[in-house]
Coordinates of N, CA, C and O in Angstrom, one line a residue:
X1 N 0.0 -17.1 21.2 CA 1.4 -17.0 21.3 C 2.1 -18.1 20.7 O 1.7 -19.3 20.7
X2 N 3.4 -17.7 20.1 CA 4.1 -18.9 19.5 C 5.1 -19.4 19.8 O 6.0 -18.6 20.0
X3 N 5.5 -21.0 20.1 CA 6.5 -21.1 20.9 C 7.7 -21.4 19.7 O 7.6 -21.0 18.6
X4 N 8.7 -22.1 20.3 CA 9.8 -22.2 19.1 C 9.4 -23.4 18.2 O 10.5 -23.7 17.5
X5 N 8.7 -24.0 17.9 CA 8.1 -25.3 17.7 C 7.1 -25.0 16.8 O 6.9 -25.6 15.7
X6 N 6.1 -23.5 17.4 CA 5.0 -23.3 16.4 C 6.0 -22.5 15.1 O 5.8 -22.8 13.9
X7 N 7.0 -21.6 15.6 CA 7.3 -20.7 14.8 C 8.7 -21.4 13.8 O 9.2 -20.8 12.9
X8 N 9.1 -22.8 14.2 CA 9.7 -23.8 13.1 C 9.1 -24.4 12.1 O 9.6 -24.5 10.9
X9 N 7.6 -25.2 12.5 CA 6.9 -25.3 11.8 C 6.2 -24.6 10.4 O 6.1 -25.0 9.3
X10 N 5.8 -23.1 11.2 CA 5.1 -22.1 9.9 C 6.5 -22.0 8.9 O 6.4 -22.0 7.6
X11 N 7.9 -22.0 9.7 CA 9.1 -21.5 8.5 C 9.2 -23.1 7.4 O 9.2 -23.1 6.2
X12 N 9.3 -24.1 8.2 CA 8.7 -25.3 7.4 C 7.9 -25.3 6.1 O 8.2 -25.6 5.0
X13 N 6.7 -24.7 6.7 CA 5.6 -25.0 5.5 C 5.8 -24.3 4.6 O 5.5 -24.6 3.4
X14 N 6.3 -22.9 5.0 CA 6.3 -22.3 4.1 C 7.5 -22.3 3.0 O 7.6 -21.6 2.0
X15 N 8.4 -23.3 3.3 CA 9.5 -23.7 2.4 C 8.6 -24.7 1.7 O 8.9 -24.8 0.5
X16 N 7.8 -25.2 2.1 CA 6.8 -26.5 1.8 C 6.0 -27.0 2.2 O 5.9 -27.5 3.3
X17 N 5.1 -26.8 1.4 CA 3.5 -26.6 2.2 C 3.4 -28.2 2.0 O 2.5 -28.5 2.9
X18 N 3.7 -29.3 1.5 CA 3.1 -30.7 0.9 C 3.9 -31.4 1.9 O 3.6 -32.6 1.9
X19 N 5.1 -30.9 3.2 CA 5.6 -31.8 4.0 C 4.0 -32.4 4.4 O 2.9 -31.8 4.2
X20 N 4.2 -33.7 4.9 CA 3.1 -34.5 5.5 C 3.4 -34.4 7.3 O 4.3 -33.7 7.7
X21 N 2.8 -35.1 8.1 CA 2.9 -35.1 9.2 C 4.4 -36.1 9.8 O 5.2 -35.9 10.7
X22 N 4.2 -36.9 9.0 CA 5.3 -37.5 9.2 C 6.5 -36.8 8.8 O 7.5 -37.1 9.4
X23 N 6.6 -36.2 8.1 CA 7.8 -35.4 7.7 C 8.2 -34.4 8.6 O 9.4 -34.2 8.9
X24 N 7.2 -33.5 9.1 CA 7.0 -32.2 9.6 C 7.3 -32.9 11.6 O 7.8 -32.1 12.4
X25 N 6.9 -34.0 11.9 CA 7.2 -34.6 12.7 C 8.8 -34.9 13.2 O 9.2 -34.6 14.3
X26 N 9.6 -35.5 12.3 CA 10.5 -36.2 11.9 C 11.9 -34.4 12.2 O 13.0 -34.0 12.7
X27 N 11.1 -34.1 11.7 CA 11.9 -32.3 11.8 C 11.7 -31.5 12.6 O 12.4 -30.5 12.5
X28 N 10.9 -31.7 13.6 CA 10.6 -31.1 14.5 C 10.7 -31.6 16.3 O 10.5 -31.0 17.4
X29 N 11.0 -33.2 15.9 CA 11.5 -34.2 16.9 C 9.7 -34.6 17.6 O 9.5 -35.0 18.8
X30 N 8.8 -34.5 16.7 CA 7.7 -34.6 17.3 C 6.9 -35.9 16.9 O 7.2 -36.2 15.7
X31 N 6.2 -36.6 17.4 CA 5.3 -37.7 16.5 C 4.7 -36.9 15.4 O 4.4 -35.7 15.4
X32 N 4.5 -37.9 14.4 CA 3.4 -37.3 13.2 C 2.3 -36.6 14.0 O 2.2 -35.4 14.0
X33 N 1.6 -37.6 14.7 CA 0.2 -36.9 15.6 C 0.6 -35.4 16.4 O 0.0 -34.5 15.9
X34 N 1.0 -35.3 16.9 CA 1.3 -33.8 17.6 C 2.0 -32.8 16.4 O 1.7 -31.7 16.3
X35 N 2.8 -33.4 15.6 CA 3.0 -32.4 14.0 C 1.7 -32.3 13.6 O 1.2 -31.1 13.6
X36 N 1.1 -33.0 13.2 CA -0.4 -32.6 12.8 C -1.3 -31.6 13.5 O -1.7 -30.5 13.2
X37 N -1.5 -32.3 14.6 CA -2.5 -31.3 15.4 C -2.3 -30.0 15.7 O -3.0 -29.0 15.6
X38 N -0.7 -30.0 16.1 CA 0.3 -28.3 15.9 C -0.3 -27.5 14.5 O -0.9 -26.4 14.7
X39 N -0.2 -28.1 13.2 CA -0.2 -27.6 12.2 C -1.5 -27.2 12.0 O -1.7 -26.1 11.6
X40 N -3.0 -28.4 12.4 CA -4.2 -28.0 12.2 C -4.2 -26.5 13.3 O -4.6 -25.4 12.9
X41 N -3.9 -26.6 14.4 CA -4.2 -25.2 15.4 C -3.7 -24.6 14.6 O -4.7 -23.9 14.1
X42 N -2.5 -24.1 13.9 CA -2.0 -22.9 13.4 C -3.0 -22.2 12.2 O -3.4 -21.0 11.9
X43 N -3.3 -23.7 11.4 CA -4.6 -23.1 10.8 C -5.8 -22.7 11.1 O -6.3 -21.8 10.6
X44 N -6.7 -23.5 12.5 CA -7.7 -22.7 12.6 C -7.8 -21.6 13.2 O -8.9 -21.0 13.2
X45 N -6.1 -21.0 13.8 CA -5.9 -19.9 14.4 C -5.8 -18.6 13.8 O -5.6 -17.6 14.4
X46 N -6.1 -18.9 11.9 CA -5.3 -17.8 11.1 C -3.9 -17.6 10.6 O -3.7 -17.3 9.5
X47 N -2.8 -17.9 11.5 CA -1.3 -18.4 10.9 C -1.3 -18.9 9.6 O -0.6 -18.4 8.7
X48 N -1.7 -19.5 9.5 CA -1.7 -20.5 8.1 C -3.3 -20.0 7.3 O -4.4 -20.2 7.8
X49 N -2.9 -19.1 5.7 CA -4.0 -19.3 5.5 C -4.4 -19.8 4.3 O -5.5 -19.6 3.8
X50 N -3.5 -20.4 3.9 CA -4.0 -21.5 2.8 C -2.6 -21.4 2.0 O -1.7 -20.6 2.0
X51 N -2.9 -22.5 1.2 CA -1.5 -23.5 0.3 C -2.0 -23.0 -1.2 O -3.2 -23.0 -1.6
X52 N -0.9 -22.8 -2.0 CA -0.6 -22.6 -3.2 C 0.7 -23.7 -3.4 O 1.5 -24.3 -2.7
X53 N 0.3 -23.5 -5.0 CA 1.6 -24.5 -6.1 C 1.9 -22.9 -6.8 O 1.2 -22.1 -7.3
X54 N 3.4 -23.0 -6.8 CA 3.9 -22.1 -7.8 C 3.9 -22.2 -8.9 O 3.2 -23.2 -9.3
X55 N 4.3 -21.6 -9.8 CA 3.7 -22.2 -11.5 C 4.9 -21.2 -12.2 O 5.0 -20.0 -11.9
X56 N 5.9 -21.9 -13.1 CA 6.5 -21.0 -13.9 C 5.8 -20.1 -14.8 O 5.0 -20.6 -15.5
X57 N 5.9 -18.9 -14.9 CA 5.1 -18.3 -15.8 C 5.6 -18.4 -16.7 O 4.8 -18.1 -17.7
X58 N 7.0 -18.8 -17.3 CA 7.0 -18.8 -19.3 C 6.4 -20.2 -19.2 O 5.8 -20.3 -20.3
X59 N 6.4 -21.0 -18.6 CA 5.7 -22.7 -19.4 C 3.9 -22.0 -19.3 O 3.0 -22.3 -20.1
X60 N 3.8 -21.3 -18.5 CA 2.0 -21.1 -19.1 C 2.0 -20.0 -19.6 O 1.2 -19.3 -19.1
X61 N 3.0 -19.3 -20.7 CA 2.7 -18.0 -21.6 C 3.3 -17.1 -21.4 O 4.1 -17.1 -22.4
X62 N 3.5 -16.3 -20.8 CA 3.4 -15.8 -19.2 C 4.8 -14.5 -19.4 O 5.5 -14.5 -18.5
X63 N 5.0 -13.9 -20.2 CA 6.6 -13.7 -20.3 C 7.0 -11.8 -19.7 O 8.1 -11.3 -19.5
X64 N 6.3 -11.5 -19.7 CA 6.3 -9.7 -19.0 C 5.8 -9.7 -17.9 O 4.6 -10.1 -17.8
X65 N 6.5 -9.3 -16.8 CA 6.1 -9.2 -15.3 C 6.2 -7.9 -15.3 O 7.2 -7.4 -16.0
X66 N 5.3 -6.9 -14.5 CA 5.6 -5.5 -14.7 C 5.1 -5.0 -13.1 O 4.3 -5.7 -12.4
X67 N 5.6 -3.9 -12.7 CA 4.5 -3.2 -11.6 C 3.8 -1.9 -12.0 O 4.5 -1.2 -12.7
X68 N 2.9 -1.5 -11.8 CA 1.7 -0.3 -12.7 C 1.8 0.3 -11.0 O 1.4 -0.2 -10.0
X69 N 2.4 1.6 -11.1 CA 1.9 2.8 -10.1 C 0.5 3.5 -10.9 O 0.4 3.9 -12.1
X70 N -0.8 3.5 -9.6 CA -1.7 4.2 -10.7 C -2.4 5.4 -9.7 O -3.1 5.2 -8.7
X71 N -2.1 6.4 -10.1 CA -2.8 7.7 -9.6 C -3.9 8.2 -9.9 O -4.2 8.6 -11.0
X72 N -4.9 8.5 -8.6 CA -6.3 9.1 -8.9 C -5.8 10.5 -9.1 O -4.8 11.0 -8.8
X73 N -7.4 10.8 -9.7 CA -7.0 12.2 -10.7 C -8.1 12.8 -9.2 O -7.8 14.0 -8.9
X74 N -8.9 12.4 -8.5 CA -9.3 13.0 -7.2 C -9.6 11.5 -6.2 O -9.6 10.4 -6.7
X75 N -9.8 11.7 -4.8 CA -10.4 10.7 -3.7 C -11.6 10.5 -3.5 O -11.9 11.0 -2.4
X76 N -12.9 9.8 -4.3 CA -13.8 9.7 -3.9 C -13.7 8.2 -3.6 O -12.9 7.4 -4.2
X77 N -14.6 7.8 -2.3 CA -14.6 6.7 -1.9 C -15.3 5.5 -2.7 O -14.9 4.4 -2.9
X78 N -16.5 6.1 -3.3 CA -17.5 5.4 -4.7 C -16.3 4.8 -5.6 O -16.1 3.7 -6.0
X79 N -15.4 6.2 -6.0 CA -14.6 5.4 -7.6 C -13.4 4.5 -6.9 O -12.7 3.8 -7.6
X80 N -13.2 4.6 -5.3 CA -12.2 4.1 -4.9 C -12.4 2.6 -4.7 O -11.4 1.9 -4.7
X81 N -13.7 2.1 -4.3 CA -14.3 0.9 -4.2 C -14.4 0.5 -6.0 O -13.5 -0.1 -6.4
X82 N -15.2 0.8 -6.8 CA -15.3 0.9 -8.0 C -14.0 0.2 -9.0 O -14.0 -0.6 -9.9
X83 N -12.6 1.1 -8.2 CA -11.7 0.5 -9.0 C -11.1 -0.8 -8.3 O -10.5 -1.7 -8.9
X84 N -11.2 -0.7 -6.9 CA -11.0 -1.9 -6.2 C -11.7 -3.3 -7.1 O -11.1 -4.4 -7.3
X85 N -12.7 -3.0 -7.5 CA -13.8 -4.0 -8.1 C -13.1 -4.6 -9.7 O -12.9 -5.8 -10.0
X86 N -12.9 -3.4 -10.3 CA -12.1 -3.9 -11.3 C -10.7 -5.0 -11.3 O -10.5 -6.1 -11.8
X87 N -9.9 -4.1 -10.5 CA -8.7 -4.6 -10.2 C -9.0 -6.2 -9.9 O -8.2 -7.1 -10.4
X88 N -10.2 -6.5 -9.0 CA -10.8 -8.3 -8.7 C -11.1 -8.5 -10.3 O -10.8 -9.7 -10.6
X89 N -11.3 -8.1 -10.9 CA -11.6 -8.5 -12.2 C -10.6 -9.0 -13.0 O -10.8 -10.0 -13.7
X90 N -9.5 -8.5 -13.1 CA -8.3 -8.4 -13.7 C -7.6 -9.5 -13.7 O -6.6 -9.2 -13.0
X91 N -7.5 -10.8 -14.3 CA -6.1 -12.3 -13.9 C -5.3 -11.5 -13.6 O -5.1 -11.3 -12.4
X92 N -4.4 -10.7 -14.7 CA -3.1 -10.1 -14.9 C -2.9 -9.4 -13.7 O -1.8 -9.2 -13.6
X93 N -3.6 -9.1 -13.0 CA -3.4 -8.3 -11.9 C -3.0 -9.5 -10.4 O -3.9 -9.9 -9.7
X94 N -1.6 -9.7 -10.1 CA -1.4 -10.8 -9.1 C -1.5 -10.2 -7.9 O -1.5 -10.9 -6.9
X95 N -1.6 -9.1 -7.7 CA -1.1 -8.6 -6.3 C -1.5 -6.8 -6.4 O -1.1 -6.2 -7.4
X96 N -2.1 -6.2 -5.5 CA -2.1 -4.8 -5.4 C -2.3 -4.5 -3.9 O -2.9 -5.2 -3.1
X97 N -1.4 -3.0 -3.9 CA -1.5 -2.4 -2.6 C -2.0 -0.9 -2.9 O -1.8 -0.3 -3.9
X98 N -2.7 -0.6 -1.9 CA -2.5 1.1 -1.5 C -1.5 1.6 -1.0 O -1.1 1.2 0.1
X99 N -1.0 2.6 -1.7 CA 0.2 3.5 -1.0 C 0.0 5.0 -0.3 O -0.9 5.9 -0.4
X100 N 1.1 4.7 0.3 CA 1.2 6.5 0.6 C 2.2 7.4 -0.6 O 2.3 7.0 -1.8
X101 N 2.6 8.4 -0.3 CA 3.5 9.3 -1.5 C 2.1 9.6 -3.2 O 0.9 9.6 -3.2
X102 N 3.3 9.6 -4.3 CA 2.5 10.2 -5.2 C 1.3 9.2 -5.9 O 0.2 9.6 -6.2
X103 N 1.5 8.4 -6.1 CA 1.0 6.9 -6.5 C -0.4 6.5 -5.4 O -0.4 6.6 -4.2
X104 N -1.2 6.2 -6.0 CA -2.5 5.8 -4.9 C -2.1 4.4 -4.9 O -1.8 4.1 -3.8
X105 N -2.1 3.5 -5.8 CA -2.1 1.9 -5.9 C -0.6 2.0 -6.6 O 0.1 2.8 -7.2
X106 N -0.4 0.4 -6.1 CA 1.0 0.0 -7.3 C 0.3 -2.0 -7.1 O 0.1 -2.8 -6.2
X107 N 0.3 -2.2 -8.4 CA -0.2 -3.3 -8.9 C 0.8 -4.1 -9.8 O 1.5 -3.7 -10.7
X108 N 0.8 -5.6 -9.2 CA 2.4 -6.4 -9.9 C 1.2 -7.6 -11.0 O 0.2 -8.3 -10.8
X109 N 1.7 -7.1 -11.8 CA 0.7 -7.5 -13.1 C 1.6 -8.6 -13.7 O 2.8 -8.5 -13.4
X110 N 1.2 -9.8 -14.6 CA 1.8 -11.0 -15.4 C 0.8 -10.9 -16.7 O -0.4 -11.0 -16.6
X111 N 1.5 -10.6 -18.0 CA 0.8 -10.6 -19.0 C 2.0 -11.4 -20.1 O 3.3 -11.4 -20.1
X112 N 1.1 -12.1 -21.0 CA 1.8 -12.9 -22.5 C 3.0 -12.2 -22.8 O 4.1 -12.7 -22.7
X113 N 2.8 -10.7 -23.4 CA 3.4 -10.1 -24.4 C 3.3 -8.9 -24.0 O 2.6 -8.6 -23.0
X114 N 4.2 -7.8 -24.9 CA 4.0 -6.5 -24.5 C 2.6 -5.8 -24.8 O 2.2 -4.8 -24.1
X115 N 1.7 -6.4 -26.0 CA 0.8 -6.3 -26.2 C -0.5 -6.1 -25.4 O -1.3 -5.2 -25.4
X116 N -0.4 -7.8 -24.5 CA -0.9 -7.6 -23.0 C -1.3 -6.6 -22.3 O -2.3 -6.0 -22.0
X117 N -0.1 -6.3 -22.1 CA 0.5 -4.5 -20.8 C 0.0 -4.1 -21.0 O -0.8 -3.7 -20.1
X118 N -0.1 -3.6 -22.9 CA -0.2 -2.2 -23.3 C -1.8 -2.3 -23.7 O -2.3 -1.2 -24.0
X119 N -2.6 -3.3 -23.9 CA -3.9 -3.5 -23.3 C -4.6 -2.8 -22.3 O -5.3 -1.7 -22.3
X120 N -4.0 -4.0 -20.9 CA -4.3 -3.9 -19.7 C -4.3 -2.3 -19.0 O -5.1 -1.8 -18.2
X121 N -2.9 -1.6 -19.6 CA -2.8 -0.6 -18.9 C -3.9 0.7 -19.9 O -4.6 1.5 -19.3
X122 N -4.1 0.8 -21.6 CA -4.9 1.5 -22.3 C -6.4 1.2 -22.5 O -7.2 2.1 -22.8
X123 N -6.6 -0.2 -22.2 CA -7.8 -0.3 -22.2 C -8.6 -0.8 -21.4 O -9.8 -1.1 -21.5
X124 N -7.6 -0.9 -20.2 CA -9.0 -1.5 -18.3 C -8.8 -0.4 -17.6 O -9.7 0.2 -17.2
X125 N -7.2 -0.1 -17.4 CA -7.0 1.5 -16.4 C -7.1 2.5 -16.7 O -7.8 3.2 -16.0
X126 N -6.7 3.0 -17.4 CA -6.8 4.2 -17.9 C -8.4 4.6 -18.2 O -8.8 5.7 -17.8
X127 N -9.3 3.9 -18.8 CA -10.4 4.5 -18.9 C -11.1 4.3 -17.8 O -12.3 4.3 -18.1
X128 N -10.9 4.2 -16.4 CA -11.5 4.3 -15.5 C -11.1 6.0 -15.0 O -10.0 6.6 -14.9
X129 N -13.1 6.5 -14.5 CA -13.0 6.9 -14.3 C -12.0 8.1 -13.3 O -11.8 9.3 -13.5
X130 N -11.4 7.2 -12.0 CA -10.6 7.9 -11.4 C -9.7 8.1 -11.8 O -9.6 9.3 -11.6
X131 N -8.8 7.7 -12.3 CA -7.9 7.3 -12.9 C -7.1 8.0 -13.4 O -6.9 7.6 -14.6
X132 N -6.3 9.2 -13.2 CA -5.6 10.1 -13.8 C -3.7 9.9 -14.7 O -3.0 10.6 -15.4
X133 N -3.5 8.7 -14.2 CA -2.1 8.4 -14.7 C -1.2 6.9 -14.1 O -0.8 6.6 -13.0
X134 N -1.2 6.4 -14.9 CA -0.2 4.9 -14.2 C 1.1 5.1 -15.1 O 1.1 5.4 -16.2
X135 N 2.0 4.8 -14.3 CA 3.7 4.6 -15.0 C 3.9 3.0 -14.3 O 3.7 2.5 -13.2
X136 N 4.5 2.7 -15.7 CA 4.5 0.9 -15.5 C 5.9 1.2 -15.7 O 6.5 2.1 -16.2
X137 N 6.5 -0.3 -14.8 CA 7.8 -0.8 -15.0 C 7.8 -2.1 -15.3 O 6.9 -2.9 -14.9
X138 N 8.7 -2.5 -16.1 CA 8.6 -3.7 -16.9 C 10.0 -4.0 -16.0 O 11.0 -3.2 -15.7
X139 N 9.7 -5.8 -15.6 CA 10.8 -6.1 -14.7 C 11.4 -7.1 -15.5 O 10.8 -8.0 -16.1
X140 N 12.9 -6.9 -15.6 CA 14.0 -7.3 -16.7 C 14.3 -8.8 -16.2 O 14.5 -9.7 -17.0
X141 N 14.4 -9.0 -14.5 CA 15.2 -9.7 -13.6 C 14.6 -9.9 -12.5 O 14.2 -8.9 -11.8
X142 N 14.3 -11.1 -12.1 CA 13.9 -11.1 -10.6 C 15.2 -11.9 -9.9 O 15.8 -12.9 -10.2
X143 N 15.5 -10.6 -8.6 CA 16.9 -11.4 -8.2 C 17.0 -12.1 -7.5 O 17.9 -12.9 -7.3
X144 N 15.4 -11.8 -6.5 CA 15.0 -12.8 -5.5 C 13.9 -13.3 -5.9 O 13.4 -12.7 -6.8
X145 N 13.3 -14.5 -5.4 CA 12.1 -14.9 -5.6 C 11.7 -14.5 -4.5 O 12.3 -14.1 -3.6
X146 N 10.1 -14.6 -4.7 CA 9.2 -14.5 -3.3 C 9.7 -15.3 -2.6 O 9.9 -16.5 -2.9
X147 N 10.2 -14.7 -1.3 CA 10.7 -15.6 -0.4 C 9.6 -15.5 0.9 O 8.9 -14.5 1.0
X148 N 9.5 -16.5 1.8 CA 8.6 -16.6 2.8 C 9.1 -15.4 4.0 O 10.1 -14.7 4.0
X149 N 7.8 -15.4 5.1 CA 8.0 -14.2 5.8 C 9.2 -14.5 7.3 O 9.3 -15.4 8.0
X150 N 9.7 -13.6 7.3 CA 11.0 -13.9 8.3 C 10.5 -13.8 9.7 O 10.7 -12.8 10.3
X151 N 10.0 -14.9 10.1 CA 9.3 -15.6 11.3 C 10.3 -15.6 12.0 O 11.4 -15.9 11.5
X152 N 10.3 -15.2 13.3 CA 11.1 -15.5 14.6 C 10.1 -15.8 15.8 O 8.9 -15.6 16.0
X153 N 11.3 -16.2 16.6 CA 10.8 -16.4 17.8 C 10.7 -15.3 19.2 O 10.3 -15.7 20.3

């Protein structure tokens, strides 16, 4: 269970994962030591499950963000692990879910160029087996950034 203290902290880190204990202390009216040890329980608890650095994508190449809806042409569980396997394979591939409605997967892809896409989407998805159709959207505008998860108490 989280008290108002655990659930200030996680909204903390996740504005900034690099506060130190003293910092996270200092904001929370606690010693460094009790900031710390709070922060280690949240992680050995699962709460916390690990720290990233964000990274501009045009300074490393990076310039087409798109999302790929991709529909099976049938449900077998073999081709459904199979493309799971791929998709691990894939950089360009930052994030995928399974859905409900017409779409089996929708996958948020980062590629160089249009070139990239039209790779990734003609020559890794489409020739997979299951694979009966993906419609990509190419994202013009991000209006929000990834923003952290809306933690309450």
């Amino acid at each position: 269970m989280l008290d108002a203290i655990d659930t200030r902290l996680l909204q903390l880190v996740q504005a900034n994962a690099m506060l130190t204990a003293q910092d996270l202390g200092a904001a929370l009216n606690l010693s460094a030591s009790q900031a710390a040890r709070r922060r280690q329980r949240l992680e050995a608890e699962g709460f916390v499950t690990g720290y990233a650095a964000r990274i501009d994508p045009a300074r490393v190449g990076l310039t087409v963000q798109a999302f790929i809806q991709v529909q099976f042409a049938r449900h077998d569980p073999e081709l459904a692990r199979s493309f799971a396997t791929l998709i691990a394979t894939l950089p360009e591939v930052i994030s995928a879910w399974t859905l409900t409605g017409e779409a089996d997967y929708l996958l948020r892809v980062w590629c160089a160029d249009l070139a990239g896409l039209n790779h990734l989407i003609h020559e890794r998805l489409l020739p997979h087996p299951a694979v009966a159709r993906v419609q990509s959207q190419i994202v013009m505008d991000q209006l929000k950034a990834d923003a952290p998860l809306p933690i309450r108490v």
